[in-house]
């Protein structure tokens, strides 16, 4: 099965685009142009040079040859910086591009920019899911159903109670992801050894200005050797996926023909079987669980 088919089975077009090659390259160009602008704003680079660098970063290069060169070099920064410098006729100005930064600064800031877009998409989908669960809970506050423990019949509950628990799980998971995103989605600029040494004593100011240009939160210090914030965001997103997966698993159990207490909406071309016409498969649940 082609990788794109697998990816679309477990994601959305918007999220795949946010983490695609074109988005990655756009973020890398924003980093290089923004760094030049930040230095110019603080008097570390003349405006003519900054404008020349920004112009060199305006047009994305071809992805395929750049990807091959990045794989050979071991990092995107090396071939990208070389390509962008070659676009600048004046060697002295070309040398100013990427000055004070290192490959890891580019890689981490690009990742954070992509993750910021991803979080915006998660917020949008999270709002839709919360609204749907709230409406479902309101509609079924008094709808009786059989409660189960260890998948066995227990005492009666209401379907509204079950959906309210789903909603609480989503609320908690979304709040956790927001808190971790606030810690993780910050500028990374440290230079060759993480000391901000190449900015004439204004390294923190350059970092803060670059963060402002890129729409990111500032960083108290370079964090490329401290990955706990990214790990925290990844863990929070895993918990969010688990909370949504809990809903999908509950629904898939309720849609069994032997139970028949809930069903997915009928959509043309979805939920059928290639071999058995009578089947009504919980395809949305399957996608969520994937």
XYZ file of N, CA and C in Angstrom:
870
model
N 0.849 -1.191 0.000
C 0.000 0.000 0.000
C 0.890 1.247 0.000
N 0.670 2.214 -0.894
C 1.487 3.429 -0.904
C 1.416 4.160 0.428
N 2.502 4.820 0.784
C 2.563 5.480 2.089
C 1.513 6.569 2.219
N 1.174 7.272 1.132
C 0.172 8.324 1.210
C -1.191 7.753 1.573
N -1.508 6.586 1.050
C -2.782 5.948 1.396
C -2.799 5.601 2.881
N -1.701 5.058 3.380
C -1.637 4.728 4.805
C -1.745 5.988 5.656
N -1.053 7.046 5.233
C -1.055 8.280 6.020
C -2.444 8.885 6.087
N -3.157 8.906 4.965
C -4.491 9.501 4.950
C -5.495 8.661 5.719
N -5.190 7.399 5.938
C -6.075 6.560 6.734
C -5.997 6.912 8.207
N -4.941 7.601 8.628
C -4.755 7.886 10.049
C -4.487 9.356 10.319
N -4.778 10.223 9.356
C -4.553 11.650 9.561
C -5.521 12.427 8.694
N -5.247 13.710 8.490
C -6.060 14.553 7.624
C -5.149 15.212 6.598
N -5.737 15.665 5.512
C -4.946 16.348 4.491
C -4.252 17.574 5.070
N -4.959 18.317 5.917
C -4.384 19.538 6.491
C -3.185 19.220 7.377
N -3.272 18.154 8.179
C -2.159 17.806 9.056
C -0.978 17.260 8.256
N -1.274 16.466 7.237
C -0.199 15.960 6.379
C 0.506 17.107 5.670
N -0.251 18.107 5.256
C 0.361 19.275 4.617
C 1.225 20.052 5.604
N 0.755 20.173 6.848
C 1.509 20.918 7.860
C 2.876 20.310 8.116
N 2.975 18.997 7.972
C 4.250 18.329 8.220
C 4.886 17.804 6.928
N 4.429 18.319 5.789
C 4.983 17.915 4.512
C 6.265 18.660 4.174
N 6.893 18.246 3.079
C 8.162 18.833 2.658
C 8.035 20.313 2.327
N 6.956 20.688 1.655
C 6.788 22.090 1.264
C 6.671 22.984 2.492
N 5.912 22.540 3.504
C 5.767 23.320 4.733
C 7.087 23.402 5.484
N 7.818 22.311 5.505
C 9.126 22.303 6.162
C 10.058 23.312 5.509
N 10.080 23.331 4.195
C 10.960 24.241 3.476
C 10.540 25.693 3.678
N 9.251 25.956 3.664
C 8.780 27.324 3.920
C 9.211 27.805 5.299
N 9.114 26.924 6.285
C 9.522 27.286 7.641
C 11.017 27.549 7.713
N 11.807 26.755 6.993
C 13.261 26.950 6.987
C 13.618 28.299 6.369
N 12.938 28.669 5.298
C 13.195 29.962 4.668
C 12.772 31.107 5.580
N 11.677 30.921 6.284
C 11.243 31.941 7.250
C 12.285 32.127 8.339
N 12.887 31.030 8.779
C 13.922 31.110 9.813
C 15.109 31.930 9.320
N 15.613 31.626 8.137
C 16.792 32.326 7.632
C 16.508 33.800 7.370
N 15.362 34.088 6.758
C 15.006 35.488 6.518
C 14.762 36.221 7.828
N 14.088 35.551 8.765
C 13.796 36.171 10.050
C 15.042 36.454 10.860
N 16.026 35.556 10.777
C 17.285 35.775 11.497
C 17.987 37.022 10.977
N 18.023 37.176 9.665
C 18.642 38.374 9.096
C 17.899 39.627 9.523
N 16.576 39.571 9.510
C 15.785 40.732 9.904
C 15.982 41.063 11.382
N 16.044 40.035 12.228
C 16.254 40.264 13.664
C 17.599 40.932 13.913
N 18.629 40.464 13.226
C 19.960 41.075 13.384
C 19.944 42.517 12.903
N 19.262 42.772 11.802
C 19.184 44.142 11.287
C 18.428 45.048 12.252
N 17.367 44.549 12.829
C 16.579 45.351 13.770
C 17.392 45.752 14.993
N 18.406 44.949 15.318
C 19.245 45.236 16.487
C 20.570 45.886 16.105
N 20.694 46.282 14.856
C 21.888 46.984 14.430
C 23.090 46.107 14.163
N 22.902 44.806 14.038
C 24.010 43.892 13.792
C 24.192 43.587 12.310
N 23.299 44.085 11.479
C 23.356 43.856 10.042
C 22.698 45.043 9.362
N 23.316 45.527 8.288
C 22.734 46.681 7.593
C 21.478 46.269 6.836
N 20.624 47.225 6.592
C 19.330 46.938 5.986
C 19.459 46.417 4.563
N 20.446 46.873 3.809
C 20.625 46.394 2.438
C 20.939 44.901 2.434
N 21.823 44.474 3.347
C 22.166 43.054 3.438
C 20.971 42.231 3.880
N 20.220 42.751 4.846
C 19.038 42.022 5.322
C 18.027 41.839 4.204
N 17.827 42.887 3.424
C 16.872 42.792 2.316
C 17.351 41.816 1.249
N 18.652 41.779 0.998
C 19.187 40.834 0.019
C 18.986 39.397 0.484
N 19.175 39.160 1.777
C 18.974 37.815 2.330
C 17.499 37.441 2.290
N 16.639 38.378 2.648
C 15.200 38.115 2.594
C 14.756 37.804 1.158
N 15.324 38.510 0.190
C 14.998 38.256 -1.202
C 15.454 36.868 -1.629
N 16.632 36.448 -1.153
C 17.147 35.118 -1.484
C 16.266 34.021 -0.907
N 15.571 34.327 0.177
C 14.720 33.342 0.848
C 13.275 33.372 0.353
N 12.974 34.233 -0.610
C 11.584 34.416 -1.013
C 11.047 33.263 -1.849
N 11.908 32.658 -2.662
C 11.458 31.623 -3.585
C 11.934 30.258 -3.110
N 11.020 29.327 -2.819
C 11.451 27.992 -2.374
C 12.197 27.255 -3.477
N 13.298 26.594 -3.154
C 13.995 25.783 -4.149
C 13.255 24.477 -4.418
N 13.679 23.756 -5.426
C 13.073 22.463 -5.740
C 13.326 21.488 -4.598
N 12.297 20.738 -4.266
C 12.374 19.861 -3.097
C 13.243 18.634 -3.350
N 13.063 17.974 -4.491
C 13.733 16.692 -4.735
C 15.257 16.791 -4.653
N 15.907 17.689 -5.410
C 17.370 17.762 -5.300
C 17.833 18.211 -3.924
N 17.060 19.093 -3.280
C 17.440 19.540 -1.941
C 17.332 18.394 -0.943
N 16.302 17.565 -1.096
C 16.144 16.412 -0.208
C 17.307 15.445 -0.361
N 17.739 15.214 -1.613
C 18.869 14.322 -1.850
C 20.143 14.895 -1.236
N 20.334 16.206 -1.384
C 21.530 16.840 -0.825
C 21.507 16.821 0.701
N 20.315 17.005 1.283
C 20.199 16.972 2.744
C 20.490 15.585 3.289
N 20.017 14.562 2.572
C 20.297 13.188 3.001
C 21.792 12.911 2.952
N 22.460 13.429 1.929
C 23.905 13.223 1.809
C 24.659 13.973 2.906
N 24.237 15.214 3.181
C 24.939 16.041 4.171
C 24.605 15.643 5.598
N 23.441 15.024 5.782
C 23.016 14.657 7.130
C 22.171 15.714 7.799
N 21.953 16.834 7.133
C 21.123 17.900 7.675
C 20.659 18.797 6.538
N 19.471 19.361 6.661
C 18.951 20.264 5.645
C 19.742 21.556 5.580
N 20.235 22.031 6.711
C 20.844 23.357 6.777
C 22.022 23.504 5.817
N 22.863 22.482 5.701
C 24.082 22.619 4.896
C 23.769 22.906 3.430
N 22.991 22.068 2.740
C 22.708 22.388 1.338
C 21.800 23.596 1.166
N 20.875 23.824 2.094
C 19.970 24.964 1.960
C 20.737 26.277 2.085
N 21.595 26.383 3.070
C 22.373 27.606 3.251
C 23.274 27.849 2.041
N 23.897 26.793 1.541
C 24.755 26.935 0.359
C 23.951 27.419 -0.841
N 22.762 26.857 -1.024
C 21.911 27.249 -2.149
C 21.487 28.708 -2.024
N 21.086 29.116 -0.830
C 20.627 30.492 -0.630
C 21.773 31.484 -0.784
N 22.942 31.136 -0.291
C 24.094 32.031 -0.451
C 24.461 32.195 -1.923
N 24.281 31.145 -2.688
C 24.592 31.226 -4.119
C 23.649 32.174 -4.848
N 22.499 32.459 -4.275
C 21.545 33.383 -4.883
C 21.939 34.854 -4.656
N 22.882 35.110 -3.776
C 23.253 36.470 -3.419
C 24.544 36.838 -4.141
N 24.499 37.810 -5.038
C 25.684 38.127 -5.845
C 26.885 38.605 -5.028
N 26.647 39.323 -3.946
C 27.750 39.875 -3.160
C 28.229 38.854 -2.134
N 29.466 38.370 -2.244
C 29.970 37.358 -1.297
C 29.922 37.809 0.154
N 30.206 39.079 0.404
C 30.206 39.568 1.793
C 28.814 39.488 2.400
N 27.800 39.788 1.595
C 26.422 39.690 2.081
C 26.018 38.226 2.221
N 26.414 37.399 1.254
C 26.079 35.975 1.311
C 26.600 35.333 2.587
N 27.773 35.772 3.028
C 28.364 35.206 4.244
C 27.557 35.547 5.494
N 26.750 36.600 5.407
C 25.940 37.005 6.560
C 24.715 36.112 6.742
N 24.296 35.406 5.689
C 23.146 34.510 5.805
C 23.480 33.361 6.759
N 22.608 33.090 7.693
C 22.765 32.004 8.679
C 23.805 32.342 9.753
N 24.382 33.521 9.715
C 25.430 33.868 10.672
C 24.891 33.852 12.098
N 25.613 33.180 12.966
C 25.217 33.083 14.366
C 24.351 31.882 14.683
N 23.852 31.197 13.641
C 22.992 30.036 13.845
C 23.748 28.765 13.503
N 23.151 27.626 13.851
C 23.715 26.334 13.492
C 22.597 25.435 12.956
N 22.974 24.285 12.443
C 22.000 23.396 11.806
C 20.859 23.029 12.747
N 21.193 22.775 14.016
C 20.166 22.366 14.965
C 19.167 23.475 15.240
N 19.622 24.731 15.194
C 18.697 25.857 15.359
C 17.642 25.843 14.264
N 18.104 25.633 13.036
C 17.175 25.563 11.909
C 16.216 24.392 12.069
N 16.746 23.213 12.355
C 15.914 22.013 12.444
C 14.866 22.135 13.549
N 15.277 22.607 14.715
C 14.343 22.668 15.836
C 13.291 23.754 15.643
N 13.708 24.910 15.139
C 12.735 25.980 14.944
C 11.740 25.606 13.855
N 12.202 24.935 12.813
C 11.293 24.456 11.769
C 10.281 23.478 12.363
N 10.747 22.549 13.174
C 9.842 21.588 13.804
C 8.800 22.304 14.657
N 9.233 23.300 15.408
C 8.314 24.038 16.272
C 7.290 24.803 15.436
N 7.717 25.402 14.339
C 6.776 26.108 13.469
C 5.739 25.156 12.891
N 6.181 23.976 12.476
C 5.234 22.986 11.968
C 4.297 22.507 13.073
N 4.847 22.293 14.255
C 4.021 21.839 15.375
C 3.002 22.902 15.780
N 3.376 24.161 15.652
C 2.426 25.233 15.960
C 1.229 25.170 15.022
N 1.505 24.964 13.729
C 0.404 24.798 12.769
C -0.436 23.575 13.123
N 0.248 22.482 13.478
C -0.461 21.272 13.877
C -1.352 21.496 15.091
N -0.861 22.254 16.062
C -1.675 22.530 17.244
C -2.894 23.371 16.893
N -2.755 24.291 15.953
C -3.919 25.073 15.518
C -4.993 24.147 14.934
N -4.563 23.176 14.153
C -5.516 22.220 13.586
C -6.168 21.374 14.676
N -5.389 20.963 15.668
C -5.925 20.164 16.772
C -6.941 20.974 17.571
N -6.665 22.270 17.767
C -7.632 23.120 18.471
C -8.949 23.173 17.717
N -8.877 23.343 16.405
C -10.097 23.409 15.606
C -10.891 22.107 15.717
N -10.214 20.985 15.533
C -10.897 19.697 15.618
C -11.370 19.423 17.046
N -10.582 19.866 18.014
C -10.967 19.675 19.410
C -12.248 20.417 19.756
N -12.381 21.648 19.245
C -13.620 22.408 19.481
C -14.816 21.696 18.870
N -14.656 21.194 17.656
C -15.759 20.488 16.991
C -16.151 19.239 17.779
N -15.145 18.502 18.258
C -15.430 17.283 19.009
C -16.118 17.603 20.323
N -15.664 18.635 21.018
C -16.277 19.018 22.288
C -17.737 19.430 22.080
N -17.978 20.230 21.034
C -19.351 20.663 20.759
C -20.255 19.479 20.448
N -19.736 18.536 19.683
C -20.541 17.363 19.326
C -20.838 16.516 20.561
N -19.846 16.330 21.414
C -20.053 15.527 22.621
C -20.991 16.224 23.599
N -20.871 17.555 23.689
C -21.769 18.302 24.571
C -23.215 18.179 24.087
N -23.417 18.283 22.777
C -24.767 18.157 22.228
C -25.309 16.753 22.442
N -24.460 15.755 22.257
C -24.882 14.368 22.452
C -25.249 14.116 23.911
N -24.460 14.681 24.810
C -24.742 14.507 26.238
C -26.060 15.155 26.615
N -26.302 16.373 26.131
C -27.547 17.082 26.428
C -28.755 16.304 25.906
N -28.594 15.720 24.713
C -29.722 15.012 24.100
C -30.026 13.694 24.784
N -29.046 13.121 25.485
C -29.232 11.770 26.027
C -29.004 11.703 27.541
N -29.278 12.823 28.214
C -29.121 12.818 29.666
C -29.943 11.721 30.329
N -31.110 11.465 29.794
C -32.016 10.494 30.425
C -32.240 9.246 29.577
N -31.447 9.062 28.541
C -31.611 7.875 27.691
C -31.019 6.660 28.386
N -31.836 5.690 28.757
C -31.305 4.555 29.527
C -30.513 3.597 28.638
N -29.532 2.983 29.241
C -28.784 1.924 28.568
C -28.220 0.992 29.636
N -27.765 -0.142 29.194
C -27.193 -1.104 30.115
C -25.754 -0.727 30.420
N -25.447 -0.602 31.707
C -24.064 -0.420 32.097
C -23.342 -1.760 32.068
N -22.050 -1.699 31.797
C -21.270 -2.946 31.725
C -19.967 -2.783 32.483
N -19.551 -3.853 33.121
C -18.231 -3.921 33.733
C -17.553 -5.187 33.245
N -16.296 -5.040 32.819
C -15.558 -6.156 32.208
C -16.336 -6.754 31.042
N -17.049 -5.869 30.311
C -17.840 -6.226 29.131
C -19.066 -7.076 29.456
N -19.384 -7.210 30.740
C -20.538 -8.007 31.142
C -21.655 -7.095 31.643
N -22.933 -7.519 31.495
C -24.053 -6.697 31.967
C -23.923 -6.370 33.447
N -24.177 -5.082 33.771
C -24.117 -4.633 35.162
C -25.418 -3.893 35.483
N -25.351 -2.693 36.050
C -26.549 -1.934 36.404
C -26.855 -0.895 35.324
N -28.092 -0.419 35.252
C -28.449 0.575 34.235
C -27.726 1.909 34.457
N -27.418 2.574 33.363
C -26.893 3.941 33.382
C -27.654 4.701 32.294
N -27.221 5.904 31.983
C -27.757 6.621 30.821
C -26.641 6.807 29.801
N -27.050 6.906 28.554
C -26.064 7.147 27.507
C -25.412 8.517 27.700
N -26.174 9.471 28.260
C -25.619 10.787 28.551
C -24.476 10.734 29.548
N -24.557 9.816 30.509
C -23.454 9.656 31.459
C -22.189 9.194 30.734
N -22.364 8.242 29.835
C -21.211 7.739 29.089
C -20.584 8.846 28.234
N -21.422 9.592 27.498
C -20.878 10.641 26.632
C -20.271 11.785 27.449
N -20.829 12.039 28.642
C -20.242 13.063 29.511
C -18.832 12.659 29.946
N -18.628 11.381 30.205
C -17.288 10.903 30.557
C -16.333 11.033 29.371
N -16.844 10.769 28.185
C -16.011 10.986 26.997
C -15.588 12.456 26.911
N -16.555 13.344 27.142
C -16.292 14.780 27.052
C -15.255 15.215 28.083
N -15.380 14.721 29.310
C -14.410 15.072 30.345
C -13.014 14.598 29.971
N -12.933 13.412 29.393
C -11.637 12.900 28.971
C -11.008 13.765 27.892
N -11.819 14.216 26.939
C -11.323 15.090 25.873
C -10.921 16.443 26.442
N -11.725 16.999 27.335
C -11.399 18.290 27.956
C -10.043 18.237 28.655
N -9.846 17.204 29.454
C -8.587 17.074 30.187
C -7.410 16.918 29.225
N -7.587 16.101 28.206
C -6.493 15.854 27.271
C -6.156 17.101 26.468
N -7.165 17.852 26.047
C -6.909 19.089 25.312
C -6.206 20.109 26.190
N -6.634 20.229 27.439
C -5.982 21.173 28.356
C -4.523 20.786 28.586
N -4.264 19.498 28.710
C -2.883 19.035 28.900
C -2.031 19.351 27.673
N -2.578 19.142 26.487
C -1.813 19.419 25.276
C -1.526 20.913 25.146
N -2.467 21.758 25.558
C -2.235 23.206 25.512
C -1.110 23.602 26.457
N -1.112 23.036 27.658
C -0.066 23.370 28.633
C 1.303 22.931 28.140
N 1.379 21.752 27.539
C 2.660 21.267 27.036
C 3.096 22.040 25.792
N 2.131 22.438 24.960
C 2.473 23.234 23.785
C 3.065 24.579 24.198
N 2.540 25.168 25.253
C 3.077 26.440 25.737
C 4.545 26.298 26.143
N 4.903 25.151 26.688
C 6.304 24.919 27.072
C 7.191 24.617 25.863
N 6.623 23.927 24.885
C 7.442 23.379 23.803
C 7.601 24.304 22.605
N 6.592 25.082 22.284
C 6.604 25.832 21.030
C 7.315 27.165 21.207
N 8.642 27.066 21.345
C 9.495 28.225 21.586
C 10.640 28.260 20.586
N 11.142 29.456 20.362
C 12.256 29.633 19.443
C 13.481 28.844 19.916
N 14.244 28.316 18.980
C 15.537 27.715 19.296
C 16.610 28.466 18.512
N 17.482 29.131 19.230
C 18.635 29.797 18.635
C 19.764 29.746 19.658
N 20.845 29.060 19.289
C 21.960 28.940 20.223
C 23.318 29.135 19.590
N 23.380 28.942 18.261
C 24.674 29.034 17.604
C 25.462 27.747 17.738
N 26.718 27.818 17.361
C 27.545 26.624 17.221
C 27.602 25.760 18.475
N 27.671 26.384 19.646
C 27.783 25.613 20.894
C 26.681 25.948 21.887
N 25.627 26.589 21.415
C 24.520 26.919 22.305
C 24.781 28.095 23.214
N 25.779 28.912 22.883
C 26.165 30.021 23.760
C 25.783 31.386 23.209
N 25.159 31.441 22.035
C 24.781 32.713 21.400
C 25.971 33.653 21.281
N 27.129 33.081 20.941
C 28.388 33.825 21.023
C 28.612 34.770 19.849
N 27.904 34.601 18.748
C 28.222 35.360 17.529
C 27.317 36.558 17.301
N 26.762 37.105 18.374
C 25.849 38.239 18.218
C 26.301 39.466 18.996
N 27.594 39.584 19.203
C 28.166 40.784 19.848
C 27.498 41.108 21.175
N 27.246 40.076 21.954
C 26.654 40.277 23.266
C 25.159 40.498 23.263
N 24.532 40.437 22.097
C 23.086 40.660 22.005
C 22.335 39.376 21.629
N 22.929 38.259 21.962
C 22.341 36.984 21.554
C 20.914 36.783 22.034
N 20.647 37.083 23.298
C 19.295 36.874 23.816
C 18.304 37.822 23.142
N 18.757 39.036 22.864
C 17.887 40.000 22.189
C 17.573 39.544 20.768
N 18.571 38.993 20.075
C 18.339 38.477 18.728
C 17.349 37.319 18.781
N 17.550 36.417 19.745
C 16.648 35.278 19.891
C 15.216 35.737 20.144
N 15.054 36.701 21.035
C 13.715 37.203 21.351
C 13.080 37.890 20.142
N 13.886 38.657 19.411
C 13.354 39.348 18.234
C 12.966 38.350 17.145
N 13.787 37.312 16.949
C 13.465 36.285 15.968
C 12.173 35.567 16.354
N 12.008 35.290 17.642
C 10.769 34.658 18.109
C 9.566 35.522 17.755
N 9.694 36.815 17.960
C 8.596 37.736 17.662
C 8.287 37.747 16.163
N 9.319 37.749 15.331
C 9.132 37.758 13.881
C 8.418 36.496 13.418
N 8.781 35.361 14.001
C 8.213 34.076 13.580
C 6.901 33.737 14.288
N 6.506 34.571 15.240
C 5.262 34.304 15.950
C 5.378 33.185 16.961
N 6.573 33.003 17.511
C 6.803 31.971 18.517
C 7.054 32.611 19.873
N 6.955 31.805 20.923
C 7.294 32.281 22.254
C 8.815 32.365 22.394
N 9.320 33.326 23.165
C 10.765 33.395 23.388
C 11.235 32.247 24.268
N 12.530 31.998 24.237
C 13.121 30.945 25.062
C 14.040 31.585 26.105
N 13.969 31.095 27.334
C 14.837 31.619 28.385
C 16.299 31.382 28.050
N 16.574 30.256 27.399
C 17.931 29.898 26.973
C 17.807 28.884 25.851
N 18.853 28.707 25.039
C 18.805 27.664 24.007
C 18.482 26.304 24.634
N 17.637 25.528 23.953
C 17.148 24.278 24.555
C 17.454 23.046 23.713
N 18.340 23.178 22.705
C 18.503 22.055 21.775
C 19.050 20.800 22.444
N 19.698 20.944 23.601
C 20.187 19.764 24.327
C 19.226 19.333 25.427
N 18.089 20.020 25.539
C 17.058 19.670 26.529
C 15.762 19.401 25.774
N 15.385 18.155 25.667
C 14.253 17.782 24.813
C 12.986 17.463 25.601
N 12.984 17.751 26.903
C 11.839 17.322 27.711
C 10.554 18.050 27.319
N 10.656 19.285 26.851
C 9.437 20.004 26.469
C 8.794 19.360 25.240
N 9.607 18.991 24.247
C 9.064 18.300 23.078
C 8.499 16.936 23.466
N 9.201 16.244 24.364
C 8.708 14.941 24.824
C 7.384 15.107 25.565
N 7.260 16.191 26.328
C 6.009 16.445 27.042
C 4.852 16.689 26.095
N 5.108 17.450 25.028
C 4.051 17.694 24.044
C 3.667 16.398 23.347
N 4.658 15.615 22.958
C 4.360 14.335 22.302
C 3.547 13.428 23.216
N 3.893 13.404 24.494
C 3.168 12.567 25.452
C 1.732 13.058 25.626
N 1.557 14.379 25.688
C 0.208 14.930 25.838
C -0.650 14.611 24.620
N -0.048 14.667 23.445
C -0.802 14.332 22.231
C -1.142 12.845 22.203
N -0.245 12.018 22.727
C -0.542 10.590 22.814
C -1.727 10.346 23.746
N -1.788 11.087 24.847
C -2.916 10.962 25.771
C -4.209 11.423 25.095
N -4.129 12.499 24.309
C -5.304 12.971 23.571
C -5.780 11.915 22.579
N -4.852 11.324 21.850
C -5.212 10.250 20.922
C -5.862 9.094 21.678
N -5.326 8.779 22.859
C -5.914 7.714 23.666
C -7.323 8.029 24.118
N -7.567 9.291 24.472
C -8.910 9.694 24.905
C -9.911 9.563 23.757
N -9.479 9.939 22.566
C -10.352 9.797 21.399
C -10.519 8.320 21.045
N -9.445 7.560 21.175
C -9.515 6.129 20.918
C -10.463 5.414 21.866
N -10.550 5.895 23.111
C -11.495 5.327 24.079
C -12.928 5.461 23.559
N -13.258 6.610 22.994
C -14.593 6.805 22.424
C -14.821 5.825 21.275
N -13.826 5.722 20.401
C -13.958 4.837 19.238
C -14.120 3.381 19.655
N -13.377 2.948 20.670
C -13.498 1.564 21.119
C -14.867 1.320 21.734
N -15.339 2.246 22.580
C -16.672 2.083 23.163
C -17.739 1.985 22.073
N -17.654 2.876 21.095
C -18.657 2.868 20.027
C -18.582 1.602 19.189
N -17.377 1.154 18.893
C -17.254 -0.059 18.069
C -17.856 -1.269 18.780
N -17.763 -1.294 20.098
C -18.394 -2.377 20.853
C -19.913 -2.244 20.841
N -20.400 -1.006 20.954
C -21.848 -0.787 20.968
C -22.489 -1.034 19.603
N -21.702 -0.971 18.531
C -22.262 -1.170 17.188
C -22.296 -2.637 16.773
N -21.774 -3.522 17.586
C -21.852 -4.945 17.239
C -23.319 -5.351 17.035
N -23.553 -6.204 16.080
C -24.928 -6.618 15.793
C -25.589 -7.247 17.008
N -24.803 -7.944 17.826
C -25.361 -8.593 19.011
C -25.750 -7.589 20.090
N -25.190 -6.363 20.014
C -25.489 -5.318 20.998
C -26.439 -4.283 20.395
N -26.026 -3.699 19.251
C -26.871 -2.793 18.458
C -27.436 -1.626 19.247
N -26.602 -1.004 20.057
C -27.056 0.139 20.852
C -26.622 1.478 20.249
N -25.729 1.465 19.293
C -25.287 2.695 18.631
C -24.823 2.338 17.226
N -24.860 3.316 16.350
C -24.417 3.104 14.971
C -23.728 4.356 14.465
N -22.795 4.168 13.560
C -22.229 5.312 12.849
C -23.226 5.773 11.790
N -23.197 7.054 11.427
C -24.091 7.529 10.355
C -23.823 6.788 9.050
N -24.855 6.605 8.278
C -24.699 5.973 6.962
C -24.151 7.008 5.978
N -23.038 6.687 5.352
C -22.441 7.541 4.335
C -22.185 6.701 3.099
N -22.526 7.235 1.937
C -22.338 6.491 0.694
C -20.875 6.112 0.520
N -20.653 4.845 0.221
C -19.301 4.374 -0.047
C -18.462 4.107 1.181
N -19.058 4.181 2.374
C -18.278 3.997 3.605
C -18.961 2.965 4.496
N -18.128 2.116 5.105
C -18.634 1.177 6.087
C -19.061 -0.154 5.536
N -18.924 -0.327 4.224
C -19.325 -1.597 3.628
C -18.187 -2.600 3.607
N -18.440 -3.719 2.974
C -17.459 -4.789 2.845
C -17.301 -5.136 1.369
N -16.083 -5.434 0.967
C -15.853 -5.805 -0.430
C -16.384 -7.202 -0.741
N -16.683 -8.000 0.300
C -17.117 -9.381 0.095
C -18.502 -9.677 0.647
N -18.985 -8.861 1.625
C -20.250 -9.174 2.292
C -21.132 -7.939 2.301
N -22.146 -7.958 1.468
C -22.992 -6.778 1.261
C -23.786 -6.393 2.503
N -24.019 -7.342 3.409
C -24.867 -7.059 4.556
C -24.147 -6.284 5.659
N -22.835 -6.168 5.587
C -22.090 -5.603 6.711
C -22.215 -4.077 6.783
N -22.215 -3.579 8.019
C -22.172 -2.144 8.289
C -21.031 -1.909 9.286
N -19.850 -1.747 8.756
C -18.650 -1.676 9.593
C -18.472 -0.295 10.240
N -17.972 -0.248 11.474
C -17.695 1.033 12.141
C -16.384 1.626 11.628
N -16.415 2.109 10.389
C -15.188 2.553 9.722
C -14.572 3.767 10.384
N -15.390 4.724 10.831
C -14.842 5.899 11.510
C -14.109 5.486 12.783
N -14.677 4.561 13.525
C -14.007 4.038 14.727
C -12.668 3.405 14.354
N -12.676 2.663 13.278
C -11.454 1.998 12.826
C -10.374 3.027 12.487
N -10.785 4.110 11.808
C -9.831 5.169 11.453
C -9.264 5.842 12.696
N -10.129 6.157 13.652
C -9.682 6.779 14.898
C -8.700 5.871 15.636
N -9.031 4.601 15.724
C -8.156 3.667 16.432
C -6.822 3.503 15.710
N -6.821 3.623 14.372
C -5.556 3.597 13.634
C -4.693 4.780 14.017
